Amino acid sequence: MKRVILLLFVLCLVCGCTKEKDNYKEKIKEIDCKEEEQLLVDGAILIDVRSSGEFEESHLDGAINIEYGIIEEEIMSVTTDKKAKIIVYCQSGKRSSIAAEALVNMGYSNVYDLGSIDNCSV
């Protein structure tokens, strides 16, 4: 009986963690270049989360550079408005996904993940 209860407890923990992670994905909108352009017209903030060296080599017009590893510390210097439209991108989409999740975790409600810089021309 103890084993059954322990097994149910472990299953609840696993399911709960997975559900929470999925909730992040539901709050992050993946977009393409056309959607990015319209969001920028509507006043969205475009953030390149790659390294400063990568940013200096090339970046999308109007982007600001905040590396994904420090976005939680630096985003408040860009906007404190938790409802601001924020678009993130990187080289392949992995770092932008991490940054988007961090922003949602901080309470930002309009986070868009463009993924790779290659999704739009530089």
Coordinates of N, CA and C in Angstrom, one line a residue:
M1 N 0.8 -1.2 0.0 CA 0.0 0.0 0.0 C 0.9 1.3 0.0
K2 N 1.9 1.3 0.8 CA 2.8 2.4 0.8 C 3.5 2.6 -0.5
R3 N 3.8 1.6 -1.2 CA 4.4 1.7 -2.6 C 3.4 2.3 -3.5
V4 N 2.2 1.9 -3.5 CA 1.1 2.5 -4.4 C 1.0 4.0 -4.1
I5 N 1.0 4.4 -2.9 CA 0.8 5.8 -2.5 C 2.1 6.6 -3.0
L6 N 3.3 6.0 -2.8 CA 4.5 6.6 -3.2 C 4.5 6.8 -4.7
L7 N 4.1 5.7 -5.4 CA 4.0 5.8 -6.9 C 3.1 6.9 -7.4
L8 N 1.9 6.9 -6.8 CA 1.0 8.0 -7.1 C 1.5 9.4 -6.9
F9 N 2.2 9.5 -5.8 CA 2.8 10.8 -5.4 C 3.9 11.2 -6.5
V10 N 4.7 10.3 -6.8 CA 5.7 10.5 -7.8 C 5.1 10.9 -9.2
L11 N 4.1 10.2 -9.6 CA 3.4 10.5 -10.8 C 2.8 11.9 -10.8
C12 N 2.2 12.2 -9.7 CA 1.6 13.6 -9.6 C 2.7 14.6 -9.7
L13 N 3.8 14.4 -9.1 CA 4.9 15.4 -9.2 C 5.4 15.5 -10.7
V14 N 5.6 14.4 -11.4 CA 6.0 14.4 -12.7 C 5.0 15.1 -13.6
C15 N 3.8 14.7 -13.5 CA 2.7 15.3 -14.3 C 2.6 16.8 -14.0
G16 N 2.7 17.2 -12.8 CA 2.6 18.6 -12.4 C 3.8 19.4 -13.0
C17 N 5.0 18.9 -13.0 CA 6.1 19.6 -13.6 C 6.0 19.7 -15.1
T18 N 5.5 18.7 -15.7 CA 5.3 18.7 -17.2 C 4.3 19.7 -17.5
K19 N 3.2 19.7 -16.8 CA 2.1 20.7 -17.1 C 2.6 22.1 -16.9
E20 N 3.3 22.4 -15.9 CA 3.8 23.7 -15.7 C 4.7 24.2 -16.9
K21 N 5.6 23.3 -17.3 CA 6.5 23.6 -18.4 C 5.7 23.8 -19.7
D22 N 4.6 23.0 -19.9 CA 3.7 23.2 -21.1 C 3.0 24.6 -21.0
N23 N 2.7 25.0 -19.8 CA 2.0 26.3 -19.6 C 2.9 27.4 -20.1
Y24 N 4.2 27.3 -20.0 CA 5.1 28.3 -20.5 C 5.0 28.4 -22.0
K25 N 5.0 27.2 -22.6 CA 4.9 27.1 -24.1 C 3.6 27.7 -24.6
E26 N 2.5 27.6 -23.8 CA 1.2 28.2 -24.2 C 1.3 29.7 -24.2
K27 N 2.1 30.2 -23.3 CA 2.1 31.7 -23.1 C 3.1 32.4 -24.1
I28 N 4.0 31.6 -24.7 CA 4.9 32.1 -25.7 C 4.4 31.9 -27.1
K29 N 4.3 32.9 -27.8 CA 3.8 32.8 -29.2 C 4.9 32.7 -30.2
E30 N 5.0 31.7 -30.9 CA 6.0 31.5 -32.0 C 5.5 32.3 -33.2
I31 N 6.4 33.1 -33.8 CA 6.0 33.9 -34.9 C 6.9 33.8 -36.1
D32 N 6.5 34.3 -37.2 CA 7.3 34.3 -38.4 C 7.7 35.8 -38.7
C33 N 8.4 36.0 -39.8 CA 8.9 37.3 -40.1 C 7.8 38.3 -40.4
K34 N 6.8 37.8 -41.1 CA 5.6 38.7 -41.4 C 4.9 39.2 -40.1
E35 N 4.7 38.3 -39.2 CA 4.1 38.7 -37.9 C 5.0 39.6 -37.1
E36 N 6.3 39.4 -37.2 CA 7.3 40.2 -36.5 C 7.2 41.6 -37.0
E37 N 7.1 41.8 -38.3 CA 7.0 43.1 -38.9 C 5.8 43.9 -38.4
Q38 N 4.6 43.2 -38.3 CA 3.4 43.8 -37.9 C 3.5 44.2 -36.4
L39 N 4.1 43.3 -35.6 CA 4.3 43.6 -34.2 C 5.2 44.8 -34.0
L40 N 6.2 45.0 -34.8 CA 7.1 46.1 -34.7 C 6.3 47.4 -35.0
V41 N 5.5 47.4 -36.0 CA 4.6 48.5 -36.4 C 3.7 48.9 -35.2
D42 N 3.3 47.9 -34.5 CA 2.4 48.1 -33.3 C 3.2 48.5 -32.0
G43 N 4.5 48.6 -32.2 CA 5.3 49.1 -31.0 C 6.0 48.1 -30.2
A44 N 6.2 46.9 -30.7 CA 6.9 45.8 -30.0 C 8.3 46.1 -29.9
I45 N 8.9 45.5 -28.8 CA 10.4 45.6 -28.6 C 11.0 44.4 -29.1
L46 N 12.1 44.6 -30.0 CA 12.8 43.5 -30.6 C 14.1 43.3 -29.9
I47 N 14.3 42.1 -29.3 CA 15.5 41.8 -28.6 C 16.3 40.6 -29.2
D48 N 17.5 40.9 -29.5 CA 18.5 39.9 -30.0 C 19.2 39.3 -28.8
V49 N 19.0 38.0 -28.5 CA 19.5 37.5 -27.2 C 20.9 36.7 -27.5
R50 N 21.5 37.0 -28.6 CA 22.8 36.4 -28.9 C 23.9 37.2 -28.2
S51 N 25.1 36.8 -28.3 CA 26.3 37.5 -27.7 C 26.5 38.8 -28.4
S52 N 27.2 39.7 -27.7 CA 27.4 41.0 -28.3 C 28.2 40.9 -29.5
G53 N 29.1 40.0 -29.6 CA 29.9 39.8 -30.8 C 29.1 39.4 -32.0
E54 N 28.1 38.5 -31.8 CA 27.2 38.0 -32.8 C 26.3 39.2 -33.3
F55 N 25.9 40.0 -32.3 CA 25.1 41.2 -32.6 C 25.8 42.2 -33.4
E56 N 27.1 42.4 -33.1 CA 27.9 43.4 -33.9 C 28.1 42.9 -35.3
E57 N 28.2 41.6 -35.5 CA 28.4 41.1 -36.9 C 27.1 41.4 -37.7
S58 N 25.9 41.1 -37.2 CA 24.7 41.3 -37.9 C 23.5 41.3 -36.9
H59 N 22.5 42.0 -37.2 CA 21.3 41.9 -36.4 C 20.1 42.5 -37.2
L60 N 18.9 42.2 -36.7 CA 17.7 42.8 -37.4 C 17.6 44.2 -37.1
D61 N 17.1 45.0 -38.0 CA 16.9 46.4 -37.8 C 16.0 46.7 -36.6
G62 N 16.4 47.6 -35.8 CA 15.7 48.0 -34.6 C 15.9 47.2 -33.4
A63 N 16.7 46.1 -33.5 CA 16.9 45.2 -32.4 C 17.9 45.8 -31.4
I64 N 17.6 45.5 -30.1 CA 18.6 45.8 -29.0 C 19.2 44.4 -28.6
N65 N 20.3 44.5 -28.0 CA 21.0 43.3 -27.6 C 21.0 43.1 -26.1
I66 N 20.4 42.0 -25.7 CA 20.5 41.6 -24.3 C 20.7 40.1 -24.4
E67 N 21.9 39.7 -23.9 CA 22.2 38.2 -24.0 C 21.2 37.4 -23.2
Y68 N 20.9 36.3 -23.7 CA 19.8 35.4 -23.0 C 20.1 35.1 -21.6
G69 N 21.4 35.0 -21.2 CA 21.8 34.6 -19.9 C 21.6 35.7 -18.8
I70 N 21.4 37.0 -19.3 CA 21.2 38.1 -18.4 C 19.9 38.8 -18.6
I71 N 19.0 38.3 -19.4 CA 17.8 39.0 -19.8 C 17.0 39.3 -18.5
E72 N 17.0 38.4 -17.5 CA 16.2 38.7 -16.3 C 16.7 39.9 -15.6
E73 N 18.0 40.2 -15.6 CA 18.6 41.3 -14.9 C 18.4 42.6 -15.8
E74 N 18.4 42.5 -17.1 CA 18.5 43.7 -18.0 C 17.1 44.1 -18.5
I75 N 16.1 43.3 -18.6 CA 14.9 43.6 -19.2 C 14.2 44.9 -18.6
M76 N 14.4 45.0 -17.3 CA 13.7 46.2 -16.6 C 14.3 47.5 -17.1
S77 N 15.5 47.5 -17.6 CA 16.1 48.7 -18.1 C 15.5 49.1 -19.5
V78 N 14.9 48.1 -20.1 CA 14.2 48.3 -21.4 C 12.7 48.6 -21.2
T79 N 12.0 47.8 -20.4 CA 10.6 48.1 -20.1 C 10.3 47.4 -18.8
T80 N 9.5 48.1 -18.0 CA 8.9 47.6 -16.8 C 7.4 47.2 -17.0
D81 N 6.9 47.5 -18.2 CA 5.5 47.2 -18.5 C 5.4 45.7 -18.8
K82 N 4.7 45.0 -17.9 CA 4.6 43.5 -18.1 C 3.7 43.1 -19.3
K83 N 3.0 44.1 -19.8 CA 2.1 43.9 -21.0 C 2.7 44.3 -22.3
A84 N 4.0 44.8 -22.2 CA 4.7 45.2 -23.4 C 4.9 44.0 -24.4
K85 N 4.8 44.3 -25.6 CA 5.0 43.2 -26.6 C 6.5 43.1 -26.8
I86 N 7.0 41.9 -26.6 CA 8.5 41.7 -26.6 C 8.7 40.5 -27.6
I87 N 9.6 40.7 -28.6 CA 10.0 39.7 -29.5 C 11.4 39.4 -29.3
V88 N 11.7 38.1 -29.1 CA 13.1 37.6 -29.0 C 13.5 36.7 -30.1
Y89 N 14.8 36.8 -30.4 CA 15.4 35.9 -31.5 C 16.9 35.7 -31.2
C90 N 17.4 34.6 -31.8 CA 18.8 34.3 -31.6 C 19.3 33.7 -32.9
Q91 N 20.4 32.8 -32.9 CA 20.9 32.2 -34.1 C 20.1 31.0 -34.5
S92 N 19.7 30.2 -33.6 CA 19.1 28.9 -34.0 C 17.7 28.8 -33.4
G93 N 17.3 29.5 -32.4 CA 16.0 29.4 -31.8 C 16.1 28.9 -30.3
K94 N 17.2 28.3 -30.0 CA 17.4 27.7 -28.6 C 17.4 28.8 -27.6
R95 N 18.3 29.7 -27.7 CA 18.5 30.8 -26.7 C 17.3 31.7 -26.6
S96 N 16.6 31.9 -27.8 CA 15.4 32.7 -27.7 C 14.3 32.0 -27.0
S97 N 14.3 30.7 -27.1 CA 13.3 30.0 -26.3 C 13.5 30.1 -24.8
I98 N 14.8 30.0 -24.4 CA 15.1 30.1 -23.0 C 14.8 31.5 -22.5
A99 N 15.1 32.5 -23.3 CA 14.9 33.9 -22.9 C 13.4 34.2 -22.8
A100 N 12.6 33.6 -23.8 CA 11.2 33.8 -23.8 C 10.6 33.2 -22.5
E101 N 11.0 32.0 -22.2 CA 10.5 31.4 -21.0 C 10.8 32.2 -19.7
A102 N 12.0 32.7 -19.7 CA 12.4 33.6 -18.5 C 11.5 34.8 -18.4
L103 N 11.2 35.4 -19.5 CA 10.3 36.6 -19.5 C 8.9 36.2 -19.0
V104 N 8.4 35.1 -19.5 CA 7.1 34.7 -19.0 C 7.1 34.4 -17.6
N105 N 8.2 33.8 -17.1 CA 8.3 33.5 -15.7 C 8.4 34.7 -14.8
M106 N 8.8 35.8 -15.4 CA 8.9 37.1 -14.7 C 7.6 37.8 -14.7
G107 N 6.6 37.3 -15.5 CA 5.3 37.9 -15.6 C 5.0 38.7 -16.8
Y108 N 5.9 38.7 -17.8 CA 5.6 39.4 -19.1 C 4.6 38.5 -19.8
S109 N 3.5 39.2 -20.3 CA 2.4 38.4 -20.9 C 2.3 38.4 -22.4
N110 N 3.1 39.2 -23.1 CA 3.1 39.3 -24.5 C 4.5 39.0 -25.1
V111 N 4.9 37.8 -25.0 CA 6.2 37.4 -25.4 C 6.1 36.6 -26.7
Y112 N 6.9 37.0 -27.7 CA 6.9 36.4 -29.0 C 8.3 35.8 -29.3
D113 N 8.4 34.6 -29.8 CA 9.6 34.0 -30.1 C 9.7 33.9 -31.6
L114 N 10.6 34.7 -32.2 CA 10.9 34.6 -33.7 C 11.8 33.5 -34.0
G115 N 12.5 33.0 -33.0 CA 13.4 31.8 -33.3 C 14.7 32.3 -33.8
S116 N 15.1 31.8 -35.0 CA 16.3 32.1 -35.7 C 16.3 33.5 -36.4
I117 N 17.5 34.1 -36.3 CA 17.7 35.4 -37.1 C 17.4 35.1 -38.6
D118 N 17.7 33.9 -39.0 CA 17.6 33.5 -40.4 C 16.1 33.5 -40.9
N119 N 15.2 33.5 -39.9 CA 13.8 33.6 -40.3 C 13.4 34.9 -41.0
C120 N 14.2 35.9 -40.8 CA 14.0 37.2 -41.4 C 15.4 37.7 -42.0
S121 N 15.3 38.4 -43.1 CA 16.6 38.9 -43.7 C 17.1 40.0 -42.9
V122 N 18.5 40.0 -42.8 CA 19.2 41.0 -42.0 C 19.3 42.3 -42.8

